[in-house]
Amino acid sequence: MYRTALRNVLAHKGRLLMTALAVMLGTAFVAGTMVFSDTFGKALRDSNSKSYSDVSVQVVDNAAGSDASAKQRSESSPTVLDDATVQQLAALPGTATARGVVSGFTGVADHKGDLIGQVWAAKGANFAPGQDGRDPRYPMAEGQGPENAKEIALDRKTADRAGYKVGDTVRVAVNGPVIEAKLTGVFTTDDPVVSTGGTLTLFDKATAQQTLLEPGRYSSIVLTAKPGTSEDALLAQALPKIPSDHQFVIKTGATLNAEEQEQITKGTDSMRTMLLVFAFISLFVGIFIIANTFTMLVAQRTKELALLRAIGASRKQVTRSVLIEALLIGTVSAVAGLLAGVGIGAGMQSLIGSLNENMPNGPLVIKPLTVAVTIVVGVLVTVLSALLPALRAARIAPVAAMSSGDQPTSQKSLVVRNTIGSVLAGGGLALIGYGASTGDDSGRMPVGAGAFLALIGVFVLLPLLSRPVVALVGPLLRGLGGTPGKLAQQNAVRNPRRTAATAAALTIGLTLVTGLTVIGTSVGDTIDRAVTKSMKSDYIVSAANGMNLSGQVPAQIAKAPGVAASSPMTAAYWKLNGTSKAITGLDADTFDQIAEIKLTSGSSAALGKGQLLVNQDVAAKFNVTTGSTMTASFPDGSSGQLTVGGVYERGGMLGPVLLANSEIAKHESKPYVADVLVKGKDGATAELKQSLKDATGANPVIEVKSKQDVRDDFSQVITFALNLMYGLLGMAVLIAVLGVINTLAMSVFERKREIGMLRAIGLDRRGIKRMVRLESVVISLFGAGIGLLLGCFIAWAINGTLKSSLAGLTTVLPYGQLALFLALAGVVGLVAAIWPARRASKLDILSSIKTD
């Protein structure tokens, strides 16, 4: 039996090629994902391990990075890290050196005034020279360190990227006015911010404190231990000098490095998990191809297996022979997948490097776990997929050796199958509907479980669905293809199990692609409506890094030529009736010119009277209406009563509660200015946009965006996410195409006699090709259509669970894209049929008719 199994594998190389490719592609995706994540993670860890190479103990002031005012910070945190703290820690017996560090966001402009690098990787720090005038953290390659407020130093990569040389004037900015300073030095550093493509700007100590923090204050203090003093010993000495509250965090360099390594590991693990999900989706698609292949091989070898049974082979031996075939194919394919996966991992690493040359790089990491997982997964998937066909082979009666044709499927098995499928699909759809009805994230688990059950149920029911669905397109097929079209329809429903198994692979891919597309389109539409619904302004001015805008910016913008009205949009968090709520502040006198809300009661004029405007959700939650009062607790420690002056429909970008800026300023000494809304005298013009840029000093960290720019930003994020998902699902779709080719090739082989007879009675080669192609298109469109419907339904349910976090979300069906997906599925069917159709048309008439 072992020799028989090996002979069968070698005898049917062509038939098993697509199965082997499906397993190889799926396992290659798994192996590539693991190799890439291990390689990328190790490179990141090696790069970031240098962050704390000179740190024995670090003290961090958590309050130093907040946007609260200096007065508020001094009231809540009377102790800060200053020069006195540095001297105290420097005097410890185990301290070799102690230095105060100032750190914060600093953007650098190129010669055109644009920001260099990414906004999230733009950093500023203090130059802290020793007695020799050098800072060991930042050795100067050219020039010297900054000494006053009109001087800065830049890292080598940033200077080279922008073409700056020592002596040039460089424009930098934090969140306020642009600073023009002389470049006095260019330094080298292994700071991860720089090594990953960011920018690092050095100021002298006083300027850094004034610009990034506040005078005399440090964001952290770094201690280096004397020889013979351990980090833990120095930590024990430093702890009594630092107040034991949540404001300060004191840790050893080893602890900080370990925590950063753990964060990197978690990040790469999350990335690997996401990629592996798509890899296993590809393998799941491959299961249908493998099972389909072995089912057809068993059907084609009915006589052979029956003869084995007749000469004494037991059922176990027949089952074992089929499983041995699967084991051999799975092993060979998994090994090939592992080798291909190593190449994929290397390719992904190179791709990351080409997209961002500053990304850390390193040698490929191939762990024993990667090898073991790839081989085991490939073999298990193949063997388990072949299990049912193997059991079916064992049930072939010896008498079948004396008959021809496939063994008929029992009516009982189809009834059982359809019953199980109906229960699974019905239960899944019920769970999906329940989850969608919750309207919040509590429904996501039921929707996920329901989607899985519904998908499995639909797969089980596909043979039942195939006949009526394919029958619907019968007239169209006859109209397009004549007799070949009629034959294609009959062939598509002749073996419902095979048609269903082939279509199922495409159903999976189209369900996921459709679901993602509908969700992305719906979210994009909601955001677009939010922008257009609540914003009458022509431009929105904000900090590129999302930070608080300087208090000078609104005044600069209000004076800009071409501005008809403007208002800073401030953000505050106050307690209303004991519950913390986000409050948006706007100027009452310009509100109606720059913003728009749909009031259900009250008037926007209430803002000018110091009253609140609340949306319907807040009104319902607190049971308030126009004229009601709410108790407010303010950040300055006082409290008072605020009157509700109106209720408006939810949705839009203005938030749940509105109040005049003048009222917020009474209790916030320095309100957080998130944006400035601007209405132009002549609308949104290029001249007004340039005027606003000029008014802010062409600040590289301040963005001036029109409503269309805001829409484009959101759509770019959604489009990027969708394209990434499409790319990851591409492997599953490719495997599905292989499944169609595999099925058609097997079908042609089985129907050699029939095709020979058709040729003998007058159907020409072109008609044979058309018959096979139309059959392929019908199967592809059947699988794709089911996937489209299921994907839309699941997307509707997921959108239902997002309504609580994204107000106004409704399901939008992108009919153009859905039609494109269906058309592409038809193209897939045509492409997949090229080789089988060509093979069928070239069959010799006489030899085909003589086929047993």
PDB file of N, CA and C in Angstrom, residues 767-813:
ATOM      1  N   GLY A 767     -15.847  26.055 -29.961  1.00  0.00           N
ATOM      2  CA  GLY A 767     -17.008  25.803 -29.106  1.00  0.00           C
ATOM      3  C   GLY A 767     -16.614  25.124 -27.804  1.00  0.00           C
ATOM      4  N   ILE A 768     -15.667  24.188 -27.870  1.00  0.00           N
ATOM      5  CA  ILE A 768     -15.181  23.519 -26.652  1.00  0.00           C
ATOM      6  C   ILE A 768     -14.540  24.545 -25.720  1.00  0.00           C
ATOM      7  N   LYS A 769     -13.709  25.411 -26.275  1.00  0.00           N
ATOM      8  CA  LYS A 769     -13.071  26.448 -25.467  1.00  0.00           C
ATOM      9  C   LYS A 769     -14.116  27.340 -24.810  1.00  0.00           C
ATOM     10  N   ARG A 770     -15.112  27.752 -25.618  1.00  0.00           N
ATOM     11  CA  ARG A 770     -16.144  28.641 -25.083  1.00  0.00           C
ATOM     12  C   ARG A 770     -16.919  27.956 -23.956  1.00  0.00           C
ATOM     13  N   MET A 771     -17.190  26.663 -24.109  1.00  0.00           N
ATOM     14  CA  MET A 771     -17.926  25.916 -23.078  1.00  0.00           C
ATOM     15  C   MET A 771     -17.148  25.914 -21.755  1.00  0.00           C
ATOM     16  N   VAL A 772     -15.853  25.623 -21.818  1.00  0.00           N
ATOM     17  CA  VAL A 772     -15.035  25.565 -20.591  1.00  0.00           C
ATOM     18  C   VAL A 772     -14.894  26.951 -19.973  1.00  0.00           C
ATOM     19  N   ARG A 773     -14.696  27.966 -20.818  1.00  0.00           N
ATOM     20  CA  ARG A 773     -14.537  29.331 -20.285  1.00  0.00           C
ATOM     21  C   ARG A 773     -15.809  29.812 -19.598  1.00  0.00           C
ATOM     22  N   LEU A 774     -16.963  29.590 -20.230  1.00  0.00           N
ATOM     23  CA  LEU A 774     -18.221  30.025 -19.632  1.00  0.00           C
ATOM     24  C   LEU A 774     -18.504  29.280 -18.325  1.00  0.00           C
ATOM     25  N   GLU A 775     -18.156  27.992 -18.296  1.00  0.00           N
ATOM     26  CA  GLU A 775     -18.320  27.240 -17.052  1.00  0.00           C
ATOM     27  C   GLU A 775     -17.476  27.855 -15.950  1.00  0.00           C
ATOM     28  N   SER A 776     -16.233  28.229 -16.274  1.00  0.00           N
ATOM     29  CA  SER A 776     -15.337  28.849 -15.291  1.00  0.00           C
ATOM     30  C   SER A 776     -15.881  30.194 -14.817  1.00  0.00           C
ATOM     31  N   VAL A 777     -16.390  30.986 -15.758  1.00  0.00           N
ATOM     32  CA  VAL A 777     -16.936  32.305 -15.401  1.00  0.00           C
ATOM     33  C   VAL A 777     -18.150  32.146 -14.488  1.00  0.00           C
ATOM     34  N   VAL A 778     -19.018  31.182 -14.800  1.00  0.00           N
ATOM     35  CA  VAL A 778     -20.213  30.969 -13.988  1.00  0.00           C
ATOM     36  C   VAL A 778     -19.830  30.591 -12.556  1.00  0.00           C
ATOM     37  N   ILE A 779     -18.882  29.660 -12.407  1.00  0.00           N
ATOM     38  CA  ILE A 779     -18.451  29.246 -11.063  1.00  0.00           C
ATOM     39  C   ILE A 779     -17.838  30.424 -10.307  1.00  0.00           C
ATOM     40  N   SER A 780     -17.008  31.211 -11.011  1.00  0.00           N
ATOM     41  CA  SER A 780     -16.361  32.361 -10.361  1.00  0.00           C
ATOM     42  C   SER A 780     -17.388  33.404  -9.929  1.00  0.00           C
ATOM     43  N   LEU A 781     -18.331  33.714 -10.812  1.00  0.00           N
ATOM     44  CA  LEU A 781     -19.347  34.715 -10.476  1.00  0.00           C
ATOM     45  C   LEU A 781     -20.267  34.217  -9.370  1.00  0.00           C
ATOM     46  N   PHE A 782     -20.538  32.930  -9.350  1.00  0.00           N
ATOM     47  CA  PHE A 782     -21.363  32.359  -8.281  1.00  0.00           C
ATOM     48  C   PHE A 782     -20.683  32.557  -6.929  1.00  0.00           C
ATOM     49  N   GLY A 783     -19.399  32.178  -6.823  1.00  0.00           N
ATOM     50  CA  GLY A 783     -18.666  32.364  -5.559  1.00  0.00           C
ATOM     51  C   GLY A 783     -18.541  33.826  -5.183  1.00  0.00           C
ATOM     52  N   ALA A 784     -18.257  34.674  -6.191  1.00  0.00           N
ATOM     53  CA  ALA A 784     -18.082  36.102  -5.914  1.00  0.00           C
ATOM     54  C   ALA A 784     -19.399  36.745  -5.474  1.00  0.00           C
ATOM     55  N   GLY A 785     -20.505  36.372  -6.120  1.00  0.00           N
ATOM     56  CA  GLY A 785     -21.808  36.949  -5.754  1.00  0.00           C
ATOM     57  C   GLY A 785     -22.201  36.625  -4.330  1.00  0.00           C
ATOM     58  N   ILE A 786     -22.011  35.367  -3.931  1.00  0.00           N
ATOM     59  CA  ILE A 786     -22.303  34.994  -2.543  1.00  0.00           C
ATOM     60  C   ILE A 786     -21.406  35.785  -1.592  1.00  0.00           C
ATOM     61  N   GLY A 787     -20.126  35.934  -1.957  1.00  0.00           N
ATOM     62  CA  GLY A 787     -19.196  36.689  -1.115  1.00  0.00           C
ATOM     63  C   GLY A 787     -19.585  38.150  -0.986  1.00  0.00           C
ATOM     64  N   LEU A 788     -20.048  38.756  -2.085  1.00  0.00           N
ATOM     65  CA  LEU A 788     -20.487  40.158  -2.044  1.00  0.00           C
ATOM     66  C   LEU A 788     -21.658  40.338  -1.084  1.00  0.00           C
ATOM     67  N   LEU A 789     -22.642  39.474  -1.190  1.00  0.00           N
ATOM     68  CA  LEU A 789     -23.817  39.593  -0.319  1.00  0.00           C
ATOM     69  C   LEU A 789     -23.438  39.405   1.151  1.00  0.00           C
ATOM     70  N   LEU A 790     -22.649  38.379   1.428  1.00  0.00           N
ATOM     71  CA  LEU A 790     -22.263  38.103   2.812  1.00  0.00           C
ATOM     72  C   LEU A 790     -21.377  39.213   3.358  1.00  0.00           C
ATOM     73  N   GLY A 791     -20.451  39.716   2.528  1.00  0.00           N
ATOM     74  CA  GLY A 791     -19.566  40.803   2.962  1.00  0.00           C
ATOM     75  C   GLY A 791     -20.328  42.069   3.302  1.00  0.00           C
ATOM     76  N   CYS A 792     -21.336  42.410   2.482  1.00  0.00           N
ATOM     77  CA  CYS A 792     -22.148  43.606   2.749  1.00  0.00           C
ATOM     78  C   CYS A 792     -22.924  43.455   4.056  1.00  0.00           C
ATOM     79  N   PHE A 793     -23.459  42.270   4.288  1.00  0.00           N
ATOM     80  CA  PHE A 793     -24.237  42.054   5.505  1.00  0.00           C
ATOM     81  C   PHE A 793     -23.344  42.138   6.746  1.00  0.00           C
ATOM     82  N   ILE A 794     -22.181  41.529   6.702  1.00  0.00           N
ATOM     83  CA  ILE A 794     -21.257  41.578   7.847  1.00  0.00           C
ATOM     84  C   ILE A 794     -20.781  43.010   8.076  1.00  0.00           C
ATOM     85  N   ALA A 795     -20.499  43.740   6.993  1.00  0.00           N
ATOM     86  CA  ALA A 795     -20.068  45.145   7.135  1.00  0.00           C
ATOM     87  C   ALA A 795     -21.165  45.982   7.778  1.00  0.00           C
ATOM     88  N   TRP A 796     -22.416  45.747   7.382  1.00  0.00           N
ATOM     89  CA  TRP A 796     -23.543  46.467   8.007  1.00  0.00           C
ATOM     90  C   TRP A 796     -23.575  46.205   9.512  1.00  0.00           C
ATOM     91  N   ALA A 797     -23.354  44.955   9.901  1.00  0.00           N
ATOM     92  CA  ALA A 797     -23.379  44.610  11.323  1.00  0.00           C
ATOM     93  C   ALA A 797     -22.221  45.261  12.070  1.00  0.00           C
ATOM     94  N   ILE A 798     -21.022  45.228  11.486  1.00  0.00           N
ATOM     95  CA  ILE A 798     -19.861  45.849  12.142  1.00  0.00           C
ATOM     96  C   ILE A 798     -20.075  47.345  12.275  1.00  0.00           C
ATOM     97  N   ASN A 799     -20.630  47.978  11.261  1.00  0.00           N
ATOM     98  CA  ASN A 799     -20.938  49.409  11.358  1.00  0.00           C
ATOM     99  C   ASN A 799     -21.903  49.684  12.502  1.00  0.00           C
ATOM    100  N   GLY A 800     -22.825  48.749  12.734  1.00  0.00           N
ATOM    101  CA  GLY A 800     -23.757  48.917  13.845  1.00  0.00           C
ATOM    102  C   GLY A 800     -23.054  48.963  15.190  1.00  0.00           C
ATOM    103  N   THR A 801     -21.962  48.197  15.319  1.00  0.00           N
ATOM    104  CA  THR A 801     -21.222  48.197  16.591  1.00  0.00           C
ATOM    105  C   THR A 801     -20.326  49.420  16.736  1.00  0.00           C
ATOM    106  N   LEU A 802     -20.128  50.166  15.647  1.00  0.00           N
ATOM    107  CA  LEU A 802     -19.258  51.347  15.689  1.00  0.00           C
ATOM    108  C   LEU A 802     -20.019  52.641  15.912  1.00  0.00           C
ATOM    109  N   LYS A 803     -21.337  52.574  15.930  1.00  0.00           N
ATOM    110  CA  LYS A 803     -22.145  53.805  16.002  1.00  0.00           C
ATOM    111  C   LYS A 803     -21.910  54.597  17.278  1.00  0.00           C
ATOM    112  N   SER A 804     -21.615  53.888  18.376  1.00  0.00           N
ATOM    113  CA  SER A 804     -21.427  54.606  19.635  1.00  0.00           C
ATOM    114  C   SER A 804     -20.132  55.407  19.637  1.00  0.00           C
ATOM    115  N   SER A 805     -19.138  54.966  18.866  1.00  0.00           N
ATOM    116  CA  SER A 805     -17.857  55.672  18.846  1.00  0.00           C
ATOM    117  C   SER A 805     -17.712  56.583  17.631  1.00  0.00           C
ATOM    118  N   LEU A 806     -18.586  56.449  16.642  1.00  0.00           N
ATOM    119  CA  LEU A 806     -18.531  57.305  15.461  1.00  0.00           C
ATOM    120  C   LEU A 806     -19.952  57.762  15.137  1.00  0.00           C
ATOM    121  N   ALA A 807     -20.292  58.919  15.679  1.00  0.00           N
ATOM    122  CA  ALA A 807     -21.660  59.423  15.552  1.00  0.00           C
ATOM    123  C   ALA A 807     -22.045  59.621  14.092  1.00  0.00           C
ATOM    124  N   GLY A 808     -23.274  59.252  13.784  1.00  0.00           N
ATOM    125  CA  GLY A 808     -23.792  59.457  12.441  1.00  0.00           C
ATOM    126  C   GLY A 808     -23.370  58.417  11.426  1.00  0.00           C
ATOM    127  N   LEU A 809     -22.744  57.319  11.898  1.00  0.00           N
ATOM    128  CA  LEU A 809     -22.271  56.293  10.966  1.00  0.00           C
ATOM    129  C   LEU A 809     -23.449  55.543  10.338  1.00  0.00           C
ATOM    130  N   THR A 810     -23.469  55.492   9.028  1.00  0.00           N
ATOM    131  CA  THR A 810     -24.467  54.716   8.292  1.00  0.00           C
ATOM    132  C   THR A 810     -23.737  53.868   7.259  1.00  0.00           C
ATOM    133  N   THR A 811     -24.362  52.777   6.864  1.00  0.00           N
ATOM    134  CA  THR A 811     -23.736  51.882   5.888  1.00  0.00           C
ATOM    135  C   THR A 811     -23.953  52.414   4.483  1.00  0.00           C
ATOM    136  N   VAL A 812     -22.851  52.606   3.778  1.00  0.00           N
ATOM    137  CA  VAL A 812     -22.890  53.106   2.402  1.00  0.00           C
ATOM    138  C   VAL A 812     -22.318  52.024   1.494  1.00  0.00           C
ATOM    139  N   LEU A 813     -23.079  51.629   0.492  1.00  0.00           N
ATOM    140  CA  LEU A 813     -22.622  50.599  -0.442  1.00  0.00           C
ATOM    141  C   LEU A 813     -21.988  51.267  -1.670  1.00  0.00           C
TER     142      LEU A 813
END
